[in-house]
Amino acid sequence: MKSSVSNREIWRIAVPIMLGNLAQTIITFTDTAFLGHLGVVELGASMIAGLYYFVFTTMAMGFAVGIQIITARRYGEQNFHRIGIIFQHGAIFIFCLGVILFTVLSVFSGHILQFIIDSDNIYAASMEYIKYRQYGIIIVCFNYLYRSLYIGISDTKVITYSTAIMTVVNIILDYCLIFGNWGFPDMGVGGAALASFMAEVSAFIFFNIYSYLYFRKSDYGMFKIHRMEKDLMKRILKVATPTMIQKLLSFSSWFIFFIFIEKMGETAIGISSIVRSVYMIMFIPVIGFASTSNTLTSRIIGEGKSDEVLSTTTKVLYNCLLCCVFLVGFAALFPTQIMSIYTEDSELARIAIPSIYVVCVSTFLQAFGCNYFETISGTGNTRSALFVELGILAIYVIYTWIMTKITTDIQWVWTAEFVYGILIGFASLVYIKFAKWQKKTV
């Protein structure tokens, strides 16, 4: 059935989400651009340590997606008074999760990173990064929760504001702390981590102030004290737990991808750090529109329009591809100029450019895969989404390992992104067309 959702509505939801994702991308971009002028060790360490850190945050990200799905469903049903109750239950869980993650990070990071990193130089720099970044883990968990709330109620402009604040804080502090400008200490990799931590804190403070002003006179019940509902927490965890596991496995596979590359040498990991930064910029529309597919799917099911899910997702995908064309086109036309932002080493830039072309193609394939995959989660069938991705991630990791053994050309390793995008897209499309998900309740 033809989608009743307009292109304007799709962009109204997607643009602020893209701008929100831009915050983390800009943090990665500025860290990489500044550290690239220090050397490949600093580049590799910031990427590996950053990915290691985000593997831990994926648990909170996955839980927040579960909250987003349920919030969007209640919003579609116009049960607004339940949204505040759902958020408060989520906040209790997120706080406990954040404390556990911080404990694991602070106690076990040295042993874990020493086991998986071959280069002593990269290991030492990675530990310097984690030493500062670990303190932001609880803050990041709550930032994910706030994002899920606003995406769920389709009021995503607040994410734009928080993004602007994070970006400004991170860029200024990167400039000050990495190189020791304006009287600040010269901290290198540690400075990048501390700048990122302070950027996350600034966003958290903003979310709290904005939410108080936004919700204090609303029907959402955000600032009322609600009793704990055991059945509600069970429903939240039933939806969120598979998503938590799925996000953890997905990002862990991405982390393993770079660990395999690190074993190819410091130059290979340095190049991949730059390629990843460029890729993440092109990936912004993919994440933004995929999240839009997720929240629109849950909302229109709540409105009783399950027969519009596939047509709506396809419509979102078309808009996503249109947006990707501009970013990919720029990267494909001006790779040399882009590389000059990250490094003054012309040989490093020359070796990296073929991988830039690979991720340009991969961006379109990931747009196809991620939009249909997030639709499965949007239906509330998060367990099915987990099972769909499990086998594909195994193939992805095996393919990556094989490529690192049979070639020394880093661009061929990056073709693993082709494998994931194609497989996850077709598997998800088959599920949406033929599985029985229409009456799933959350």
GROMACS .gro file of C-alpha atoms in nm:
model
  442
    1MET     CA    1   0.000   0.000   0.000
    2LYS     CA    2   0.121   0.352  -0.081
    3SER     CA    3   0.281   0.535   0.211
    4SER     CA    4   0.085   0.820   0.366
    5VAL     CA    5   0.407   0.966   0.508
    6SER     CA    6   0.526   1.265   0.307
    7ASN     CA    7   0.883   1.333   0.200
    8ARG     CA    8   0.867   1.649   0.409
    9GLU     CA    9   0.782   1.447   0.721
   10ILE     CA   10   1.068   1.206   0.649
   11TRP     CA   11   1.317   1.491   0.620
   12ARG     CA   12   1.170   1.666   0.925
   13ILE     CA   13   1.260   1.362   1.134
   14ALA     CA   14   1.580   1.262   0.954
   15VAL     CA   15   1.765   1.594   0.935
   16PRO     CA   16   1.791   1.657   1.311
   17ILE     CA   17   1.893   1.293   1.364
   18MET     CA   18   2.164   1.335   1.100
   19LEU     CA   19   2.281   1.650   1.271
   20GLY     CA   20   2.283   1.460   1.600
   21ASN     CA   21   2.497   1.187   1.450
   22LEU     CA   22   2.714   1.460   1.306
   23ALA     CA   23   2.829   1.539   1.661
   24GLN     CA   24   3.008   1.209   1.711
   25THR     CA   25   3.132   1.216   1.352
   26ILE     CA   26   3.278   1.562   1.401
   27ILE     CA   27   3.444   1.448   1.723
   28THR     CA   28   3.602   1.161   1.527
   29PHE     CA   29   3.689   1.393   1.238
   30THR     CA   30   3.854   1.660   1.453
   31ASP     CA   31   4.042   1.403   1.662
   32THR     CA   32   4.168   1.231   1.346
   33ALA     CA   33   4.253   1.555   1.166
   34PHE     CA   34   4.451   1.692   1.461
   35LEU     CA   35   4.618   1.364   1.558
   36GLY     CA   36   4.705   1.289   1.196
   37HIS     CA   37   4.965   1.563   1.219
   38LEU     CA   38   5.130   1.384   1.513
   39GLY     CA   39   5.178   1.045   1.344
   40VAL     CA   40   5.031   0.704   1.254
   41VAL     CA   41   5.069   0.573   1.610
   42GLU     CA   42   4.846   0.848   1.749
   43LEU     CA   43   4.599   0.795   1.465
   44GLY     CA   44   4.580   0.420   1.521
   45ALA     CA   45   4.560   0.449   1.899
   46SER     CA   46   4.277   0.703   1.897
   47MET     CA   47   4.078   0.488   1.656
   48ILE     CA   48   4.127   0.155   1.833
   49ALA     CA   49   4.076   0.302   2.180
   50GLY     CA   50   3.776   0.502   2.056
   51LEU     CA   51   3.615   0.194   1.902
   52TYR     CA   52   3.694  -0.009   2.214
   53TYR     CA   53   3.516   0.257   2.422
   54PHE     CA   54   3.214   0.259   2.192
   55VAL     CA   55   3.182  -0.118   2.206
   56PHE     CA   56   3.090  -0.063   2.571
   57THR     CA   57   2.848   0.219   2.493
   58THR     CA   58   2.659  -0.001   2.246
   59MET     CA   59   2.482  -0.170   2.536
   60ALA     CA   60   2.329   0.167   2.626
   61MET     CA   61   2.267   0.246   2.259
   62GLY     CA   62   2.078  -0.079   2.213
   63PHE     CA   63   1.869  -0.022   2.525
   64ALA     CA   64   1.790   0.331   2.408
   65VAL     CA   65   1.669   0.196   2.073
   66GLY     CA   66   1.428  -0.026   2.267
   67ILE     CA   67   1.303   0.279   2.458
   68GLN     CA   68   1.271   0.466   2.127
   69ILE     CA   69   1.057   0.190   1.975
   70ILE     CA   70   0.819   0.175   2.272
   71THR     CA   71   0.802   0.556   2.301
   72ALA     CA   72   0.718   0.590   1.930
   73ARG     CA   73   0.446   0.324   1.967
   74ARG     CA   74   0.286   0.505   2.264
   75TYR     CA   75   0.316   0.833   2.074
   76GLY     CA   76   0.138   0.681   1.773
   77GLU     CA   77  -0.136   0.553   2.006
   78GLN     CA   78  -0.153   0.902   2.166
   79ASN     CA   79  -0.087   0.752   2.510
   80PHE     CA   80   0.131   1.049   2.598
   81HIS     CA   81   0.107   1.006   2.976
   82ARG     CA   82   0.295   0.674   2.950
   83ILE     CA   83   0.602   0.828   2.789
   84GLY     CA   84   0.732   0.986   3.109
   85ILE     CA   85   0.688   0.657   3.294
   86ILE     CA   86   0.880   0.471   3.023
   87PHE     CA   87   1.161   0.727   3.033
   88GLN     CA   88   1.198   0.706   3.410
   89HIS     CA   89   1.217   0.327   3.400
   90GLY     CA   90   1.480   0.363   3.129
   91ALA     CA   91   1.679   0.612   3.337
   92ILE     CA   92   1.701   0.372   3.632
   93PHE     CA   93   1.831   0.093   3.410
   94ILE     CA   94   2.071   0.323   3.222
   95PHE     CA   95   2.229   0.448   3.545
   96CYS     CA   96   2.290   0.095   3.673
   97LEU     CA   97   2.429  -0.009   3.334
   98GLY     CA   98   2.657   0.294   3.322
   99VAL     CA   99   2.807   0.215   3.664
  100ILE     CA  100   2.877  -0.144   3.557
  101LEU     CA  101   3.037  -0.034   3.228
  102PHE     CA  102   3.256   0.223   3.404
  103THR     CA  103   3.376  -0.042   3.649
  104VAL     CA  104   3.468  -0.283   3.369
  105LEU     CA  105   3.643  -0.008   3.171
  106SER     CA  106   3.850   0.115   3.463
  107VAL     CA  107   3.949  -0.230   3.595
  108PHE     CA  108   3.996  -0.447   3.286
  109SER     CA  109   4.092  -0.217   2.995
  110GLY     CA  110   4.467  -0.260   3.044
  111HIS     CA  111   4.447  -0.639   3.027
  112ILE     CA  112   4.204  -0.644   2.733
  113LEU     CA  113   4.393  -0.396   2.515
  114GLN     CA  114   4.731  -0.554   2.593
  115PHE     CA  115   4.593  -0.888   2.476
  116ILE     CA  116   4.455  -0.764   2.143
  117ILE     CA  117   4.707  -0.494   2.036
  118ASP     CA  118   5.042  -0.604   1.892
  119SER     CA  119   5.217  -0.265   1.879
  120ASP     CA  120   5.358  -0.148   2.214
  121ASN     CA  121   5.341   0.213   2.098
  122ILE     CA  122   4.975   0.190   2.000
  123TYR     CA  123   4.892   0.009   2.326
  124ALA     CA  124   5.054   0.281   2.540
  125ALA     CA  125   4.876   0.559   2.350
  126SER     CA  126   4.544   0.370   2.366
  127MET     CA  127   4.567   0.343   2.745
  128GLU     CA  128   4.636   0.716   2.764
  129TYR     CA  129   4.314   0.773   2.568
  130ILE     CA  130   4.100   0.541   2.781
  131LYS     CA  131   4.238   0.693   3.105
  132TYR     CA  132   4.043   1.012   3.032
  133ARG     CA  133   3.756   0.889   2.817
  134GLN     CA  134   3.630   0.625   3.064
  135TYR     CA  135   3.483   0.890   3.294
  136GLY     CA  136   3.225   0.985   3.033
  137ILE     CA  137   3.061   0.644   3.000
  138ILE     CA  138   2.766   0.713   3.234
  139ILE     CA  139   2.708   1.051   3.071
  140VAL     CA  140   2.706   0.893   2.724
  141CYS     CA  141   2.450   0.636   2.840
  142PHE     CA  142   2.210   0.912   2.948
  143ASN     CA  143   2.270   1.107   2.626
  144TYR     CA  144   2.158   0.801   2.428
  145LEU     CA  145   1.846   0.780   2.644
  146TYR     CA  146   1.757   1.144   2.582
  147ARG     CA  147   1.810   1.099   2.208
  148SER     CA  148   1.576   0.799   2.206
  149LEU     CA  149   1.308   1.003   2.384
  150TYR     CA  150   1.311   1.288   2.135
  151ILE     CA  151   1.336   1.063   1.829
  152GLY     CA  152   1.047   0.856   1.966
  153ILE     CA  153   0.818   1.159   1.989
  154SER     CA  154   0.943   1.286   1.649
  155ASP     CA  155   1.070   1.610   1.802
  156THR     CA  156   1.431   1.586   1.699
  157LYS     CA  157   1.538   1.951   1.682
  158VAL     CA  158   1.684   1.925   2.033
  159ILE     CA  159   1.940   1.682   1.892
  160THR     CA  160   2.051   1.956   1.654
  161TYR     CA  161   2.109   2.194   1.943
  162SER     CA  162   2.302   1.940   2.149
  163THR     CA  163   2.512   1.859   1.843
  164ALA     CA  164   2.611   2.221   1.796
  165ILE     CA  165   2.719   2.247   2.160
  166MET     CA  166   2.920   1.923   2.150
  167THR     CA  167   3.089   2.023   1.827
  168VAL     CA  168   3.200   2.365   1.944
  169VAL     CA  169   3.327   2.236   2.279
  170ASN     CA  170   3.516   1.946   2.119
  171ILE     CA  171   3.686   2.150   1.846
  172ILE     CA  172   3.801   2.422   2.085
  173LEU     CA  173   3.931   2.176   2.345
  174ASP     CA  174   4.096   1.957   2.080
  175TYR     CA  175   4.289   2.258   1.958
  176CYS     CA  176   4.387   2.353   2.312
  177LEU     CA  177   4.467   2.014   2.464
  178ILE     CA  178   4.621   1.810   2.180
  179PHE     CA  179   4.886   2.068   2.090
  180GLY     CA  180   4.900   2.273   2.412
  181ASN     CA  181   4.766   2.597   2.265
  182TRP     CA  182   4.637   2.901   2.462
  183GLY     CA  183   4.833   2.804   2.772
  184PHE     CA  184   4.683   2.453   2.804
  185PRO     CA  185   4.905   2.145   2.855
  186ASP     CA  186   5.028   1.951   2.550
  187MET     CA  187   4.844   1.619   2.605
  188GLY     CA  188   4.838   1.456   2.260
  189VAL     CA  189   4.606   1.155   2.250
  190GLY     CA  190   4.500   1.214   2.611
  191GLY     CA  191   4.395   1.567   2.516
  192ALA     CA  192   4.168   1.432   2.242
  193ALA     CA  193   4.004   1.198   2.493
  194LEU     CA  194   3.956   1.471   2.753
  195ALA     CA  195   3.807   1.704   2.491
  196SER     CA  196   3.558   1.434   2.390
  197PHE     CA  197   3.464   1.376   2.754
  198MET     CA  198   3.396   1.745   2.811
  199ALA     CA  199   3.190   1.762   2.491
  200GLU     CA  200   2.971   1.476   2.616
  201VAL     CA  201   2.924   1.651   2.952
  202SER     CA  202   2.816   1.972   2.779
  203ALA     CA  203   2.551   1.784   2.580
  204PHE     CA  204   2.424   1.612   2.896
  205ILE     CA  205   2.385   1.945   3.079
  206PHE     CA  206   2.196   2.088   2.781
  207PHE     CA  207   1.962   1.786   2.756
  208ASN     CA  208   1.867   1.823   3.122
  209ILE     CA  209   1.798   2.196   3.103
  210TYR     CA  210   1.606   2.169   2.775
  211SER     CA  211   1.398   1.874   2.896
  212TYR     CA  212   1.295   2.057   3.212
  213LEU     CA  213   1.179   2.359   3.013
  214TYR     CA  214   1.013   2.145   2.743
  215PHE     CA  215   0.827   1.893   2.956
  216ARG     CA  216   0.742   2.073   3.281
  217LYS     CA  217   0.393   2.175   3.157
  218SER     CA  218   0.329   1.882   2.922
  219ASP     CA  219   0.108   1.574   2.946
  220TYR     CA  220   0.404   1.336   2.938
  221GLY     CA  221   0.449   1.314   3.315
  222MET     CA  222   0.825   1.349   3.293
  223PHE     CA  223   0.874   1.517   3.630
  224LYS     CA  224   0.623   1.324   3.834
  225ILE     CA  225   0.746   1.047   4.061
  226HIS     CA  226   0.609   0.719   3.925
  227ARG     CA  227   0.606   0.389   4.103
  228MET     CA  228   0.810   0.109   3.953
  229GLU     CA  229   0.605  -0.117   3.727
  230LYS     CA  230   0.754  -0.463   3.714
  231ASP     CA  231   0.556  -0.560   3.404
  232LEU     CA  232   0.663  -0.244   3.219
  233MET     CA  233   1.031  -0.306   3.294
  234LYS     CA  234   0.990  -0.662   3.167
  235ARG     CA  235   0.833  -0.534   2.843
  236ILE     CA  236   1.110  -0.278   2.798
  237LEU     CA  237   1.379  -0.541   2.850
  238LYS     CA  238   1.199  -0.784   2.620
  239VAL     CA  239   1.221  -0.531   2.338
  240ALA     CA  240   1.558  -0.381   2.432
  241THR     CA  241   1.767  -0.686   2.526
  242PRO     CA  242   1.792  -0.830   2.173
  243THR     CA  243   1.877  -0.482   2.044
  244MET     CA  244   2.146  -0.443   2.311
  245ILE     CA  245   2.299  -0.775   2.210
  246GLN     CA  246   2.266  -0.690   1.840
  247LYS     CA  247   2.435  -0.350   1.879
  248LEU     CA  248   2.709  -0.504   2.094
  249LEU     CA  249   2.781  -0.775   1.838
  250SER     CA  250   2.762  -0.530   1.547
  251PHE     CA  251   3.010  -0.283   1.695
  252SER     CA  252   3.230  -0.564   1.828
  253SER     CA  253   3.257  -0.694   1.472
  254TRP     CA  254   3.356  -0.344   1.358
  255PHE     CA  255   3.616  -0.338   1.637
  256ILE     CA  256   3.748  -0.681   1.534
  257PHE     CA  257   3.772  -0.552   1.175
  258PHE     CA  258   4.024  -0.290   1.288
  259ILE     CA  259   4.208  -0.528   1.520
  260PHE     CA  260   4.273  -0.752   1.218
  261ILE     CA  261   4.399  -0.446   1.029
  262GLU     CA  262   4.623  -0.343   1.322
  263LYS     CA  263   4.803  -0.674   1.285
  264MET     CA  264   4.893  -0.569   0.929
  265GLY     CA  265   5.111  -0.291   1.074
  266GLU     CA  266   5.106   0.064   1.211
  267THR     CA  267   5.078   0.216   0.864
  268ALA     CA  268   4.772   0.004   0.778
  269ILE     CA  269   4.591   0.105   1.095
  270GLY     CA  270   4.688   0.470   1.045
  271ILE     CA  271   4.544   0.466   0.692
  272SER     CA  272   4.227   0.293   0.811
  273SER     CA  273   4.181   0.555   1.081
  274ILE     CA  274   4.164   0.823   0.811
  275VAL     CA  275   3.940   0.612   0.585
  276ARG     CA  276   3.705   0.544   0.876
  277SER     CA  277   3.678   0.917   0.948
  278VAL     CA  278   3.584   0.993   0.586
  279TYR     CA  279   3.346   0.695   0.578
  280MET     CA  280   3.166   0.812   0.892
  281ILE     CA  281   3.096   1.149   0.732
  282MET     CA  282   2.940   0.981   0.428
  283PHE     CA  283   2.755   0.748   0.665
  284ILE     CA  284   2.567   1.029   0.841
  285PRO     CA  285   2.262   1.011   0.608
  286VAL     CA  286   2.258   0.631   0.636
  287ILE     CA  287   2.229   0.642   1.016
  288GLY     CA  288   1.984   0.931   1.011
  289PHE     CA  289   1.742   0.781   0.761
  290ALA     CA  290   1.774   0.429   0.905
  291SER     CA  291   1.671   0.565   1.245
  292THR     CA  292   1.384   0.744   1.070
  293SER     CA  293   1.271   0.412   0.919
  294ASN     CA  294   1.279   0.262   1.268
  295THR     CA  295   1.072   0.529   1.440
  296LEU     CA  296   0.825   0.572   1.150
  297THR     CA  297   0.768   0.197   1.139
  298SER     CA  298   0.681   0.184   1.508
  299ARG     CA  299   0.466   0.496   1.485
  300ILE     CA  300   0.257   0.392   1.185
  301ILE     CA  301   0.199   0.048   1.337
  302GLY     CA  302   0.072   0.230   1.647
  303GLU     CA  303  -0.159   0.427   1.416
  304GLY     CA  304  -0.295   0.100   1.272
  305LYS     CA  305  -0.126   0.132   0.931
  306SER     CA  306   0.091  -0.180   0.923
  307ASP     CA  307   0.031  -0.224   0.550
  308GLU     CA  308   0.228   0.097   0.482
  309VAL     CA  309   0.551  -0.019   0.647
  310LEU     CA  310   0.734  -0.150   0.339
  311SER     CA  311   0.633   0.140   0.115
  312THR     CA  312   0.733   0.389   0.383
  313THR     CA  313   1.076   0.231   0.432
  314THR     CA  314   1.135   0.227   0.056
  315LYS     CA  315   1.039   0.593   0.041
  316VAL     CA  316   1.284   0.669   0.321
  317LEU     CA  317   1.554   0.474   0.134
  318TYR     CA  318   1.508   0.680  -0.183
  319ASN     CA  319   1.554   1.000   0.016
  320CYS     CA  320   1.859   0.850   0.188
  321LEU     CA  321   2.025   0.760  -0.143
  322LEU     CA  322   1.957   1.108  -0.276
  323CYS     CA  323   2.129   1.260   0.026
  324CYS     CA  324   2.425   1.021   0.001
  325VAL     CA  325   2.494   1.117  -0.361
  326PHE     CA  326   2.625   1.460  -0.265
  327LEU     CA  327   2.863   1.344   0.010
  328VAL     CA  328   2.988   1.044  -0.186
  329GLY     CA  329   3.030   1.251  -0.501
  330PHE     CA  330   3.243   1.506  -0.317
  331ALA     CA  331   3.466   1.236  -0.164
  332ALA     CA  332   3.507   1.058  -0.499
  333LEU     CA  333   3.595   1.377  -0.687
  334PHE     CA  334   3.833   1.531  -0.432
  335PRO     CA  335   4.009   1.248  -0.243
  336THR     CA  336   4.353   1.414  -0.257
  337GLN     CA  337   4.223   1.738  -0.111
  338ILE     CA  338   4.041   1.547   0.163
  339MET     CA  339   4.353   1.352   0.253
  340SER     CA  340   4.550   1.676   0.290
  341ILE     CA  341   4.327   1.765   0.586
  342TYR     CA  342   4.442   1.455   0.773
  343THR     CA  343   4.808   1.416   0.684
  344GLU     CA  344   5.104   1.589   0.525
  345ASP     CA  345   5.254   1.251   0.426
  346SER     CA  346   5.191   1.226   0.049
  347GLU     CA  347   5.277   0.855   0.040
  348LEU     CA  348   5.026   0.777   0.316
  349ALA     CA  349   4.762   0.975   0.125
  350ARG     CA  350   4.839   0.792  -0.200
  351ILE     CA  351   4.797   0.450  -0.037
  352ALA     CA  352   4.472   0.554   0.133
  353ILE     CA  353   4.287   0.691  -0.171
  354PRO     CA  354   4.183   0.351  -0.321
  355SER     CA  355   4.015   0.269   0.011
  356ILE     CA  356   3.827   0.599  -0.009
  357TYR     CA  357   3.677   0.485  -0.341
  358VAL     CA  358   3.577   0.153  -0.182
  359VAL     CA  359   3.384   0.318   0.102
  360CYS     CA  360   3.218   0.553  -0.147
  361VAL     CA  361   3.052   0.250  -0.310
  362SER     CA  362   2.991   0.089   0.027
  363THR     CA  363   2.790   0.388   0.148
  364PHE     CA  364   2.512   0.315  -0.104
  365LEU     CA  365   2.508  -0.055  -0.016
  366GLN     CA  366   2.490   0.024   0.355
  367ALA     CA  367   2.202   0.265   0.291
  368PHE     CA  368   2.010  -0.022   0.132
  369GLY     CA  369   2.096  -0.263   0.412
  370CYS     CA  370   2.054  -0.042   0.717
  371ASN     CA  371   1.718   0.109   0.622
  372TYR     CA  372   1.547  -0.226   0.576
  373PHE     CA  373   1.722  -0.377   0.877
  374GLU     CA  374   1.611  -0.096   1.111
  375THR     CA  375   1.255  -0.150   0.991
  376ILE     CA  376   1.261  -0.497   1.148
  377SER     CA  377   1.355  -0.343   1.483
  378GLY     CA  378   1.086  -0.079   1.436
  379THR     CA  379   0.818  -0.349   1.422
  380GLY     CA  380   0.921  -0.452   1.773
  381ASN     CA  381   1.059  -0.786   1.654
  382THR     CA  382   1.403  -0.711   1.794
  383ARG     CA  383   1.478  -1.078   1.854
  384SER     CA  384   1.425  -1.148   1.484
  385ALA     CA  385   1.653  -0.855   1.399
  386LEU     CA  386   1.920  -1.008   1.621
  387PHE     CA  387   1.897  -1.346   1.449
  388VAL     CA  388   1.902  -1.187   1.103
  389GLU     CA  389   2.228  -1.009   1.182
  390LEU     CA  390   2.410  -1.286   1.370
  391GLY     CA  391   2.494  -1.501   1.070
  392ILE     CA  392   2.580  -1.202   0.854
  393LEU     CA  393   2.823  -1.067   1.113
  394ALA     CA  394   2.996  -1.405   1.126
  395ILE     CA  395   3.042  -1.396   0.747
  396TYR     CA  396   3.167  -1.037   0.771
  397VAL     CA  397   3.434  -1.121   1.031
  398ILE     CA  398   3.549  -1.434   0.846
  399TYR     CA  399   3.572  -1.243   0.516
  400THR     CA  400   3.776  -0.968   0.684
  401TRP     CA  401   4.018  -1.218   0.838
  402ILE     CA  402   4.066  -1.395   0.504
  403MET     CA  403   4.136  -1.068   0.323
  404THR     CA  404   4.401  -0.964   0.578
  405LYS     CA  405   4.576  -1.296   0.515
  406ILE     CA  406   4.571  -1.301   0.135
  407THR     CA  407   4.651  -0.936   0.055
  408THR     CA  408   4.856  -0.645   0.184
  409ASP     CA  409   4.641  -0.390  -0.003
  410ILE     CA  410   4.416  -0.233   0.259
  411GLN     CA  411   4.142  -0.141   0.010
  412TRP     CA  412   4.058  -0.509  -0.043
  413VAL     CA  413   4.002  -0.555   0.329
  414TRP     CA  414   3.755  -0.267   0.322
  415THR     CA  415   3.540  -0.456   0.067
  416ALA     CA  416   3.405  -0.645   0.370
  417GLU     CA  417   3.163  -0.352   0.392
  418PHE     CA  418   3.016  -0.461   0.056
  419VAL     CA  419   2.947  -0.806   0.197
  420TYR     CA  420   2.765  -0.676   0.504
  421GLY     CA  421   2.553  -0.415   0.323
  422ILE     CA  422   2.430  -0.652   0.051
  423LEU     CA  423   2.356  -0.946   0.280
  424ILE     CA  424   2.181  -0.750   0.557
  425GLY     CA  425   1.970  -0.564   0.301
  426PHE     CA  426   1.840  -0.869   0.117
  427ALA     CA  427   1.785  -1.070   0.436
  428SER     CA  428   1.586  -0.784   0.591
  429LEU     CA  429   1.380  -0.728   0.277
  430VAL     CA  430   1.285  -1.096   0.265
  431TYR     CA  431   1.182  -1.082   0.631
  432ILE     CA  432   0.965  -0.772   0.586
  433LYS     CA  433   0.789  -0.921   0.284
  434PHE     CA  434   0.723  -1.271   0.412
  435ALA     CA  435   0.742  -1.286   0.794
  436LYS     CA  436   0.441  -1.233   1.021
  437TRP     CA  437   0.527  -0.920   1.218
  438GLN     CA  438   0.217  -0.704   1.169
  439LYS     CA  439   0.052  -0.777   1.506
  440LYS     CA  440   0.359  -0.751   1.727
  441THR     CA  441   0.280  -0.560   2.048
  442VAL     CA  442   0.532  -0.370   2.258
   0.00000   0.00000   0.00000
